[in-house]
PDB file of C-alpha atoms in Angstrom:
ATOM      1  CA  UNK A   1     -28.220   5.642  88.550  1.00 66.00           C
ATOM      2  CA  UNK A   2     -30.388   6.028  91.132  1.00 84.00           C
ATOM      3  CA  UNK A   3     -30.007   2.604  93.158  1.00 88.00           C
ATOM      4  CA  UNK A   4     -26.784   2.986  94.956  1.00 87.00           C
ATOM      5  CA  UNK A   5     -25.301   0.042  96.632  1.00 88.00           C
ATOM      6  CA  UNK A   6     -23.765   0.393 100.109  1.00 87.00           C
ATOM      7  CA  UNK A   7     -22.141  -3.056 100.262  1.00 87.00           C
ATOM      8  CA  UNK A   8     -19.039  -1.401 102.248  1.00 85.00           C
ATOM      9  CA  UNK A   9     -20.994  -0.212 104.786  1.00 85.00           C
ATOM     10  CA  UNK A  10     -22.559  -3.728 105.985  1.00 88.00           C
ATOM     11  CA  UNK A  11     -18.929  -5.075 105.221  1.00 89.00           C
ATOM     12  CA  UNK A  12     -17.790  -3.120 108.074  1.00 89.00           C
ATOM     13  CA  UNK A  13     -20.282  -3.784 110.603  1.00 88.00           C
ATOM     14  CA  UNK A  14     -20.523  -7.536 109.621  1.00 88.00           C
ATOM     15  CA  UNK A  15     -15.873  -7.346 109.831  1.00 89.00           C
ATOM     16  CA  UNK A  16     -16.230  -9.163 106.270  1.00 88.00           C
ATOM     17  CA  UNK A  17     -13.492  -8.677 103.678  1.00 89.00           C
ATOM     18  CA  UNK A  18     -14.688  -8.798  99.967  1.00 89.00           C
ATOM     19  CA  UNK A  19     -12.363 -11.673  99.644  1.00 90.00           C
ATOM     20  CA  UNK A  20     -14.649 -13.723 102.224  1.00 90.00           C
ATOM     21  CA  UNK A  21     -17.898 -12.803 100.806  1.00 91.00           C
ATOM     22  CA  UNK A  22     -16.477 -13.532  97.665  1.00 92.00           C
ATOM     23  CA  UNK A  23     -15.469 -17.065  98.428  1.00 91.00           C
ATOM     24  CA  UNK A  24     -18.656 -17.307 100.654  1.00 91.00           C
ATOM     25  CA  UNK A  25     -21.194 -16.305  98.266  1.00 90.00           C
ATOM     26  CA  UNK A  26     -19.708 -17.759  95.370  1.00 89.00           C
ATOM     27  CA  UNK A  27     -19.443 -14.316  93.420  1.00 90.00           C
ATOM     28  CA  UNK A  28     -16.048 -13.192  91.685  1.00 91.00           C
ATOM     29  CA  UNK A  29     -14.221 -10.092  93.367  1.00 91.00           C
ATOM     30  CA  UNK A  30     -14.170  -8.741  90.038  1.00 91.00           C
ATOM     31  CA  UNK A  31     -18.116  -8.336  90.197  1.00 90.00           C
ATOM     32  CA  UNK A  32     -18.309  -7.720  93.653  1.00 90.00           C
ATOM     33  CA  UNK A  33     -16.167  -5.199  93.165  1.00 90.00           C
ATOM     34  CA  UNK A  34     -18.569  -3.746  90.123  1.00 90.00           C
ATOM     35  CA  UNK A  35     -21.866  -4.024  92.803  1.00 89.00           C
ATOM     36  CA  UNK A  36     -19.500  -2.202  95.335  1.00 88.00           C
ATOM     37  CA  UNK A  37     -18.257   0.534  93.009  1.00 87.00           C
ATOM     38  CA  UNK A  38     -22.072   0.976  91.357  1.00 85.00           C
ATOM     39  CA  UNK A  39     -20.852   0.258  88.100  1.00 87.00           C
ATOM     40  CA  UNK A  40     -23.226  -2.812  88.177  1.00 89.00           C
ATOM     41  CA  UNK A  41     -26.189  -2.243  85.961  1.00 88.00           C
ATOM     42  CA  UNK A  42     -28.553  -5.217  87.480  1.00 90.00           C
ATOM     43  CA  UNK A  43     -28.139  -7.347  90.239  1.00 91.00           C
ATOM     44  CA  UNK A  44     -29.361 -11.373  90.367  1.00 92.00           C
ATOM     45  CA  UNK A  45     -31.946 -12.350  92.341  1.00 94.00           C
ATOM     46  CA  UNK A  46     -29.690 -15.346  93.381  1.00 92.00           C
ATOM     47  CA  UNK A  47     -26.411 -12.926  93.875  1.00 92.00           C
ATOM     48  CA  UNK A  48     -29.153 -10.907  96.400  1.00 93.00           C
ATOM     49  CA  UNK A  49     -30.306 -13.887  98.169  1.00 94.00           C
ATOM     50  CA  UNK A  50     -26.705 -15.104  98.685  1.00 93.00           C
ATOM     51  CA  UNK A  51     -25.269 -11.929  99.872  1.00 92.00           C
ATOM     52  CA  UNK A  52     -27.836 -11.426 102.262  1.00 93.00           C
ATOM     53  CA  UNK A  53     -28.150 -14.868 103.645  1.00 92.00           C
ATOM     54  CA  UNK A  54     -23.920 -14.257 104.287  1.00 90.00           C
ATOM     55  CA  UNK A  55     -24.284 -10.603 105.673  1.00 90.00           C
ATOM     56  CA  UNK A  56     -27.812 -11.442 107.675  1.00 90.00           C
ATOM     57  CA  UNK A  57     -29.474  -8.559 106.237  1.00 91.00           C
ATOM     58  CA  UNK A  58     -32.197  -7.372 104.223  1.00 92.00           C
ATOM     59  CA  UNK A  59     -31.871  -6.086 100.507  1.00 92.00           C
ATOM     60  CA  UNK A  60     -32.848  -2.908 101.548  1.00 92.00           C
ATOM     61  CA  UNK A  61     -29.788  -2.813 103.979  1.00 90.00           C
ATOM     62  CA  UNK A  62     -27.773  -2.628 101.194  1.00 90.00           C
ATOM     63  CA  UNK A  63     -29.717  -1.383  98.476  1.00 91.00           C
ATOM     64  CA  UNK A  64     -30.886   1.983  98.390  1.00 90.00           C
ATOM     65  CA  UNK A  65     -32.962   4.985  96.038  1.00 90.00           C
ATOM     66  CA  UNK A  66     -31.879   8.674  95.973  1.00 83.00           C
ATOM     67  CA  UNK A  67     -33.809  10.042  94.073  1.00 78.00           C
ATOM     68  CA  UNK A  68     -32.122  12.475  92.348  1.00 71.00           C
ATOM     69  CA  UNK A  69     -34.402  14.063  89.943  1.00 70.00           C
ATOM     70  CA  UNK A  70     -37.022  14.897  93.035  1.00 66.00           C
ATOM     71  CA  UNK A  71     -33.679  16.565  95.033  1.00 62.00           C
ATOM     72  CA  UNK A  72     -33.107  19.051  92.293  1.00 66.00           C
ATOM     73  CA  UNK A  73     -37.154  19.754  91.857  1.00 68.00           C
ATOM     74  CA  UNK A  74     -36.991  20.647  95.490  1.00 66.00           C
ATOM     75  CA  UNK A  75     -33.947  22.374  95.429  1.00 66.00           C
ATOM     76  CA  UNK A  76     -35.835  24.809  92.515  1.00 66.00           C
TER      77      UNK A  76
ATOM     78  CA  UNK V   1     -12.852   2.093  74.466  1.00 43.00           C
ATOM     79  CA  UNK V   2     -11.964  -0.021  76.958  1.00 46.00           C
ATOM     80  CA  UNK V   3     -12.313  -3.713  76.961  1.00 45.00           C
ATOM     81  CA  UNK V   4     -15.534  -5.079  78.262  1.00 46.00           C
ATOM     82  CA  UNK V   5     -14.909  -6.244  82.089  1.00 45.00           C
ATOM     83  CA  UNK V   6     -16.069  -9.805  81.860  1.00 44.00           C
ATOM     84  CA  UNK V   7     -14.336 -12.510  84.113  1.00 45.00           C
ATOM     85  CA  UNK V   8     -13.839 -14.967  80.968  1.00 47.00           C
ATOM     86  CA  UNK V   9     -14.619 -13.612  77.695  1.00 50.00           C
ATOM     87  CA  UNK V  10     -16.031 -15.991  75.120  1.00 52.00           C
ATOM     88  CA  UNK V  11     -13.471 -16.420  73.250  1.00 49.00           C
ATOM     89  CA  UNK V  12     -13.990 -18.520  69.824  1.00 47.00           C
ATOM     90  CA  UNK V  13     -13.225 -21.928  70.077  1.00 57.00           C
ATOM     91  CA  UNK V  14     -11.927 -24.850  68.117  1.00 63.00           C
ATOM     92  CA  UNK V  15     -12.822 -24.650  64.888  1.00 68.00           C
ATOM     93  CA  UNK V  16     -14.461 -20.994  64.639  1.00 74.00           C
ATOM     94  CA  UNK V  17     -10.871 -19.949  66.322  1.00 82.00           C
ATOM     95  CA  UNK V  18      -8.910 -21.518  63.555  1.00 88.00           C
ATOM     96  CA  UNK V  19     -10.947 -20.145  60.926  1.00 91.00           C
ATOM     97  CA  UNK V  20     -10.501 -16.648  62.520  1.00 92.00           C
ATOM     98  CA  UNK V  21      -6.713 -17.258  62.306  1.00 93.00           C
ATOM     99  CA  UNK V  22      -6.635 -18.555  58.988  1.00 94.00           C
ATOM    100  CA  UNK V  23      -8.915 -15.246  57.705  1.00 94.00           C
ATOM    101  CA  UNK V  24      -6.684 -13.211  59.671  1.00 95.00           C
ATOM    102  CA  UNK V  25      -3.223 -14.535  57.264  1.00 95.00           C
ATOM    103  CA  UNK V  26      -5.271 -14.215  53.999  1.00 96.00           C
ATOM    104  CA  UNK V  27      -6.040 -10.540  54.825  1.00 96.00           C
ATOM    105  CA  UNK V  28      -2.520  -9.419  55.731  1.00 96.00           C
ATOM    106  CA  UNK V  29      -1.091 -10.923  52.899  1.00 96.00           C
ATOM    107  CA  UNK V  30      -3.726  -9.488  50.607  1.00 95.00           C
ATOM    108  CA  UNK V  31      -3.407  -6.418  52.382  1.00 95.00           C
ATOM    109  CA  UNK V  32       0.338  -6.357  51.374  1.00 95.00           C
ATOM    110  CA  UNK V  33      -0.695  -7.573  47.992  1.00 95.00           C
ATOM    111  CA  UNK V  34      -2.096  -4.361  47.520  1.00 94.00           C
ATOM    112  CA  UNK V  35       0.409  -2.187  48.091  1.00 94.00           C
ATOM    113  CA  UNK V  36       2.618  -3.984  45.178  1.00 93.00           C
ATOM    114  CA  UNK V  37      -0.564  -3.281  42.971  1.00 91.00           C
ATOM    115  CA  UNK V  38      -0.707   0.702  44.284  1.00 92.00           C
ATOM    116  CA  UNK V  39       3.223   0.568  43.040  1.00 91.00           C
ATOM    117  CA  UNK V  40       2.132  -1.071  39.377  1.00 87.00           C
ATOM    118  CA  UNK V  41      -0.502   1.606  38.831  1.00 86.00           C
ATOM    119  CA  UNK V  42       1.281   4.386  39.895  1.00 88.00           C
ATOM    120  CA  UNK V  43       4.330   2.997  38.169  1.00 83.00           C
ATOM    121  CA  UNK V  44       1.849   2.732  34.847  1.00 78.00           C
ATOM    122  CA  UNK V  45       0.765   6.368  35.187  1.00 80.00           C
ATOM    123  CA  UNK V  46       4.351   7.781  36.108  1.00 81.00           C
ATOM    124  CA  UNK V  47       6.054   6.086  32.839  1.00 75.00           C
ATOM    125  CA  UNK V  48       3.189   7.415  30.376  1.00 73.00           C
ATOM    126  CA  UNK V  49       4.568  11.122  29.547  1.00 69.00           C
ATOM    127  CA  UNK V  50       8.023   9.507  29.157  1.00 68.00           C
ATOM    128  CA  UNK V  51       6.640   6.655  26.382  1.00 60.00           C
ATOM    129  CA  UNK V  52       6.591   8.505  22.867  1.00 50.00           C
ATOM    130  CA  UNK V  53      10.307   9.966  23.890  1.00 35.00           C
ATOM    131  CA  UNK V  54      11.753   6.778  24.809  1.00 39.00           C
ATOM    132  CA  UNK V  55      10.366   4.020  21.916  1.00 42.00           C
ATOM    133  CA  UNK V  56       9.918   7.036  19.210  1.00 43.00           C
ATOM    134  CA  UNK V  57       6.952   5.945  18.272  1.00 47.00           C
ATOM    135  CA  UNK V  58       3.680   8.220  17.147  1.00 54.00           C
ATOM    136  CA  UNK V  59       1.883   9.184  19.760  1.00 54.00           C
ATOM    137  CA  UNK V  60      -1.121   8.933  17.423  1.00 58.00           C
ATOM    138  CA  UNK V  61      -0.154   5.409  16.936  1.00 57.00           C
ATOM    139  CA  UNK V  62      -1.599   3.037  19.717  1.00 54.00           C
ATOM    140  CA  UNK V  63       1.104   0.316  18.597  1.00 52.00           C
ATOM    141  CA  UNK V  64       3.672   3.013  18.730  1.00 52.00           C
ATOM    142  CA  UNK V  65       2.586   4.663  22.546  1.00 51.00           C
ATOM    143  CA  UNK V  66       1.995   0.795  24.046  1.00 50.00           C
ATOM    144  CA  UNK V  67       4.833  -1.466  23.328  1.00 46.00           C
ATOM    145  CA  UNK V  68       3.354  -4.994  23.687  1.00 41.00           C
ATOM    146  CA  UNK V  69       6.163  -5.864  26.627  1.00 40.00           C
ATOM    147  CA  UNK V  70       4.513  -3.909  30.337  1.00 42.00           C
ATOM    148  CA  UNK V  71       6.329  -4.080  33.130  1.00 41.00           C
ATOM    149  CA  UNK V  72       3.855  -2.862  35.691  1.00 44.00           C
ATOM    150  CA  UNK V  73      -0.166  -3.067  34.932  1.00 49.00           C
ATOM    151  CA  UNK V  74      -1.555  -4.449  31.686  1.00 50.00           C
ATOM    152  CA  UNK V  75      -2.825  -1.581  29.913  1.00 54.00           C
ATOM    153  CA  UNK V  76      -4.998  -1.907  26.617  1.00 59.00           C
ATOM    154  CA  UNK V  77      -3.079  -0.281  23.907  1.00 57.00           C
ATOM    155  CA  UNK V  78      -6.282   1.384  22.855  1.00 61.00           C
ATOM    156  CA  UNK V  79      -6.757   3.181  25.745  1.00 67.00           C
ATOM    157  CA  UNK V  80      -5.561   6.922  25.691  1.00 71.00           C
ATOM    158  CA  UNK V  81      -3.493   8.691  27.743  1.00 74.00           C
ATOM    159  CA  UNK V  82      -6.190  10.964  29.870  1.00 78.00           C
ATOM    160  CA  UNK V  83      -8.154   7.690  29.967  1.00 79.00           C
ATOM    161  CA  UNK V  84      -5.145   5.999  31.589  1.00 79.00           C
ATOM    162  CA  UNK V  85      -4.331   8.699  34.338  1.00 83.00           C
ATOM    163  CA  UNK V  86      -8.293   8.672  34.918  1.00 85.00           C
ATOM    164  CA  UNK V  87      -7.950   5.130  35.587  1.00 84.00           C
ATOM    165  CA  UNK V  88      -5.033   5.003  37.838  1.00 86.00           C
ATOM    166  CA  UNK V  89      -6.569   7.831  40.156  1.00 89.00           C
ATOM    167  CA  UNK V  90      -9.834   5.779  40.419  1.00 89.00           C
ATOM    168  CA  UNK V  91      -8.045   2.607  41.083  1.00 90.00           C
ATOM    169  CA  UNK V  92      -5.515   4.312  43.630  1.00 93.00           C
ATOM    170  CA  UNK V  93      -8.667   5.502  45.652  1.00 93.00           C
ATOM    171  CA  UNK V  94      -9.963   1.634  45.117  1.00 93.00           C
ATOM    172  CA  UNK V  95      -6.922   0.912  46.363  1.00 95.00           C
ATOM    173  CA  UNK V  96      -6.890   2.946  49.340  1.00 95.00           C
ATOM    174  CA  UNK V  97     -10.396   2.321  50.595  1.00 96.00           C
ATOM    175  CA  UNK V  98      -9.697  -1.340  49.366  1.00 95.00           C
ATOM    176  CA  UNK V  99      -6.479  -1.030  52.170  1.00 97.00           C
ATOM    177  CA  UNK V 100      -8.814   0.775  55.433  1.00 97.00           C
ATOM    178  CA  UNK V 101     -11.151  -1.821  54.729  1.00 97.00           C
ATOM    179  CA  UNK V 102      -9.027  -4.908  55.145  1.00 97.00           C
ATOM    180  CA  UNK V 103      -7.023  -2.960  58.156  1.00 97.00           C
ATOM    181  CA  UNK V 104     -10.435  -2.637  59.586  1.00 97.00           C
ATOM    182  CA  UNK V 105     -11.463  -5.948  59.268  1.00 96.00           C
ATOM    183  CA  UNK V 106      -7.881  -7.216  60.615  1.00 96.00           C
ATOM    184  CA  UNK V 107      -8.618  -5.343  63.558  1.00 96.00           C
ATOM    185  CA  UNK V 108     -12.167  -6.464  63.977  1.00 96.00           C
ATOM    186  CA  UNK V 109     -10.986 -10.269  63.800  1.00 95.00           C
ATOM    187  CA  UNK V 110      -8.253  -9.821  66.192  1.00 95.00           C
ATOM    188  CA  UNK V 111     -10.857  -8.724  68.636  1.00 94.00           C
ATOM    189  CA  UNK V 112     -13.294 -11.618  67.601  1.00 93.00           C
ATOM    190  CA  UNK V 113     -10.228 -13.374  68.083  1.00 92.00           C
ATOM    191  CA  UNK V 114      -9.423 -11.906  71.264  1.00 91.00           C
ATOM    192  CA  UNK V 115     -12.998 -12.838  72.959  1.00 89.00           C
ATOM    193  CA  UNK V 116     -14.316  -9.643  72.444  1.00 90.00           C
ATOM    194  CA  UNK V 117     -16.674  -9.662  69.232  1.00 90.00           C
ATOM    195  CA  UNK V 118     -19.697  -7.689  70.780  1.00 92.00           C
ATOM    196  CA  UNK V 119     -18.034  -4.212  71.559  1.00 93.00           C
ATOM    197  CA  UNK V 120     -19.019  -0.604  70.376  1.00 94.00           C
ATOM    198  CA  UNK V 121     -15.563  -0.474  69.069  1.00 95.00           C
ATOM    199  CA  UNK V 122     -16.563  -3.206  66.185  1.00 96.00           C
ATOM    200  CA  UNK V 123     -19.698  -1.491  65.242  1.00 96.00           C
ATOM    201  CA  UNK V 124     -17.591   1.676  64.656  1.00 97.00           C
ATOM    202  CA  UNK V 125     -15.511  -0.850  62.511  1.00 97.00           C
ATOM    203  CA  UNK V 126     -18.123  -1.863  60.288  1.00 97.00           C
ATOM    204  CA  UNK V 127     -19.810   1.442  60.053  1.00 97.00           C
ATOM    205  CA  UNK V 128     -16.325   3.489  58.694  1.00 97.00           C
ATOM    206  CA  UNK V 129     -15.726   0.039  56.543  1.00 97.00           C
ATOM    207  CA  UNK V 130     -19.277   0.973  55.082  1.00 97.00           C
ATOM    208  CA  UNK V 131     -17.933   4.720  54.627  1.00 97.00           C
ATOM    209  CA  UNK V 132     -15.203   4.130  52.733  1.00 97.00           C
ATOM    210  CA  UNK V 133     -17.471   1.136  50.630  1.00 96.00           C
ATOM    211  CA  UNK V 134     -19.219   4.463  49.786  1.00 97.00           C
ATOM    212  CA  UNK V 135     -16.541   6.273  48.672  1.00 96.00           C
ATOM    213  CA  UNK V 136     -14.696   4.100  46.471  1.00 94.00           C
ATOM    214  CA  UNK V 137     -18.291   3.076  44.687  1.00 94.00           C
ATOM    215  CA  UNK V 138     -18.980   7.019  44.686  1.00 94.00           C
ATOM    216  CA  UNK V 139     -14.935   7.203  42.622  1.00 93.00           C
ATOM    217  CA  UNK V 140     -16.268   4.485  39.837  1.00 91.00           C
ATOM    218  CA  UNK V 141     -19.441   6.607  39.453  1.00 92.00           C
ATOM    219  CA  UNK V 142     -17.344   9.463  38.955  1.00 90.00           C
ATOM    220  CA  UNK V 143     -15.255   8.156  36.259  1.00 88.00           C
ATOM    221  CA  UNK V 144     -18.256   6.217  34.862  1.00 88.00           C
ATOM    222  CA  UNK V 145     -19.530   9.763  34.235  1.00 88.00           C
ATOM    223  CA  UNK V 146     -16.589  10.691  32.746  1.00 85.00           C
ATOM    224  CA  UNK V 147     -16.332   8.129  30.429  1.00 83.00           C
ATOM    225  CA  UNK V 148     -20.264   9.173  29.444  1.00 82.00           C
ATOM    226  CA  UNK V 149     -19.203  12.421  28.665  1.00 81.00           C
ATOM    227  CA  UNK V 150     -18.800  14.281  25.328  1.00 79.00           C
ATOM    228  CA  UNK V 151     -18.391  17.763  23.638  1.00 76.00           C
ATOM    229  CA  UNK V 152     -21.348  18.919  21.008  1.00 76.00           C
ATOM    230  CA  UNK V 153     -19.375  17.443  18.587  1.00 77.00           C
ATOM    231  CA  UNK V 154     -20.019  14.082  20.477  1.00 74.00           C
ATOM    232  CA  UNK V 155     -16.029  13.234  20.859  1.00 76.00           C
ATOM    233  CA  UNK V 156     -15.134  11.657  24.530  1.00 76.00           C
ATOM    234  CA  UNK V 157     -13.867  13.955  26.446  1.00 73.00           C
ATOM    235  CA  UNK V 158     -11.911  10.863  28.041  1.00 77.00           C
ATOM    236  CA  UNK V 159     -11.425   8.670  25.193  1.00 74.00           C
ATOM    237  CA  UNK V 160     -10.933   5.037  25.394  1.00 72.00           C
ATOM    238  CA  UNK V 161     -12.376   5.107  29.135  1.00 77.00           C
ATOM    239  CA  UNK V 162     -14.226   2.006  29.862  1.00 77.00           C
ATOM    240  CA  UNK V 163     -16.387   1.637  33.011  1.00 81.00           C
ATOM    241  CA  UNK V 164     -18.363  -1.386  34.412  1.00 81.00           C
ATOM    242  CA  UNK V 165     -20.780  -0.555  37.400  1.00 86.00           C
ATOM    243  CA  UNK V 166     -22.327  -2.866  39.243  1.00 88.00           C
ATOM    244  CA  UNK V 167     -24.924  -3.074  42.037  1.00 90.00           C
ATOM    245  CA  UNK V 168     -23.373  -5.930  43.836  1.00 92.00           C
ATOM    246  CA  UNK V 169     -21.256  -3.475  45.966  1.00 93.00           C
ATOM    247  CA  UNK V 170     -24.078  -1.768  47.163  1.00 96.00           C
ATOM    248  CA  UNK V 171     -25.577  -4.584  48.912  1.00 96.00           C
ATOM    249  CA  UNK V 172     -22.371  -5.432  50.361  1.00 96.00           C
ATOM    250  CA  UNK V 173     -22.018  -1.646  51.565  1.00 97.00           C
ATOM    251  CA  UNK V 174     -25.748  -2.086  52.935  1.00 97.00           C
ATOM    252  CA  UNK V 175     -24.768  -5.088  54.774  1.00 97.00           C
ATOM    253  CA  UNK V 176     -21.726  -3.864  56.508  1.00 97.00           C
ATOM    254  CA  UNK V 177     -24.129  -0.484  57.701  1.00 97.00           C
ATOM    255  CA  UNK V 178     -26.589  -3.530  59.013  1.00 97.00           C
ATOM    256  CA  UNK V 179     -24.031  -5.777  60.932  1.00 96.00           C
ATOM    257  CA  UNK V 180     -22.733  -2.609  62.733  1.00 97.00           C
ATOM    258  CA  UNK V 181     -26.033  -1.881  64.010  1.00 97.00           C
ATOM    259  CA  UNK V 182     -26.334  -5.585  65.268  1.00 96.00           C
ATOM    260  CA  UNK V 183     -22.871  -5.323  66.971  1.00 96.00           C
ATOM    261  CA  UNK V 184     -23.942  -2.105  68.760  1.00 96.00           C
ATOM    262  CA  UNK V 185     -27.270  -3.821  69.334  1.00 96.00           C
ATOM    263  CA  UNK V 186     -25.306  -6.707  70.958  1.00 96.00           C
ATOM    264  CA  UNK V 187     -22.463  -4.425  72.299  1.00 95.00           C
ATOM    265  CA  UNK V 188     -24.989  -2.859  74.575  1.00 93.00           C
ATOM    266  CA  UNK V 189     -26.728  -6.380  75.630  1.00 93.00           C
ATOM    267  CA  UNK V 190     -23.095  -8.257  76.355  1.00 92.00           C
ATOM    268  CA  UNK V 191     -22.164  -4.586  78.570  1.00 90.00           C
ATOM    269  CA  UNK V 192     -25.415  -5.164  80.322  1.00 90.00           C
ATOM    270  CA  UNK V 193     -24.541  -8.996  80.795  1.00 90.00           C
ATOM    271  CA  UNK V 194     -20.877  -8.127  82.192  1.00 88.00           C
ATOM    272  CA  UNK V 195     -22.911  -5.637  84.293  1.00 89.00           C
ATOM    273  CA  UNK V 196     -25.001  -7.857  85.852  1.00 91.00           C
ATOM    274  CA  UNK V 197     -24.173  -9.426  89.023  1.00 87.00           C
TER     275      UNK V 197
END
């Protein structure tokens, strides 16, 4: 996949828990934990909005494109 | 395969979930049923060389080779005896695919049962249940051939071999190859759905 979420990151600078944001945004840890691990295959716009109203940050804070494909072509 | 990650699976509820439970009885107890029905045929085809010794009877004679008492399978006395070992090898590869088949279903409706109905795992179910549908139609072909088959002098080669085919099986087999691709199908939308945050 090529979107990778950094949810961790923000955690720490925000000195949230995934239990809190959990119980704040209304998410279960078991998917939280699937968006922080980037098993998650699609993300809600609702489970976005809620997140980021919580963390005060933008999607892009936590959402980000590698990609990979155009690495390796340079890399040739 | 591991289970599907979802926080409550849908499991089958009130009536469906009895229905399950109820299916899932009538197959073990079939499934055991067969096995006493493997043991009859194989006990049919195991007694036959020792018949003509033990009554004394012609083996020419029909009346003499089947006394009218069985103990295991009814056999028609005017069956032979190639036509009756024929017949128990067919019916103990019936018998066989007729057991994976019911194992495999058991095993499907213990994970409908379970809450998890839409996984790969299923599909592969109903696909090798369609395999083995194959097979044991492909075994009654076989001996219907058999049983069609005669020297120049137009004597069965098997006689007394009687075989019924049918096309009914087929468009059971057909359906089972269809269903699995509609659980894969849905497999991959319910892993997307548990995926989805």
């Amino acid at each position: 996949m090529t979107i990778s979420v950094k949810l961790d990151r923000v955690l720490l600078d925000r000195g949230m828990s995934l239990t809190e944001l959990s119980e704040r945004v209304g998410v279960t840890i078991a998917n939280l934990s699937i968006l922080k691990t980037g098993k998650a295959k699609a993300i809600r716009f609702s489970t976005l909005e809620a997140i980021c109203k919580e963390l005060n940050c933008q999607p892009g804070d936590i959402l980000f494109f590698d990609d990979e494909d155009a690495v390796v072509e340079a890399a040739e | 395969m591991t289970a599907p990650t979802a926080d409550t699976p849908h499991a089958a509820q009130g009536a469906g979930d009895r229905s399950v439970a109820v299916l899932i009885k009538v197959l073990r107890y079939t499934r055991i049923a067969l096995v006493f029905v493997l043991f009859t045929v194989l006990g049919t085809a195991a007694r036959l060389p020792f018949f003509p010794l033990r009554f004394g009877g012609d083996p020419a004679d029909p009346e003499a080779r089947w006394p009218t008492v069985h103990i295991g399978a009814a056999v028609d006395p005017d069956m032979t005896a190639a036509a009756i070992y024929t017949q128990s090898a067919v019916e103990v590869i019936l018998i066989a695919a007729g057991f994976f088949i019911i194992s495999e279903m058991l095993q499907l409706l213990r994970n409908v049962a379970g809450g998890h109905a839409f996984i790969r795992e299923n599909g592969a179910r109903l696909r090798r249940m369609g395999y083995a549908g194959v097979v044991a139609q492909l075994s009654i072909y076989a001996v219907w051939i058999v049983s069609r088959t005669v020297d120049a002098a137009g004597v069965a080669a098997v006689d007394g071999l009687t075989v019924e085919i049918s096309p009914a099986p087929w468009i059971i087999i057909l359906c089972a190859f269809a269903l699995s691709t509609v659980f894969n199908d849905a497999a991959a939308l319910k892993e997307e759905q548990d995926l989805t945050v």
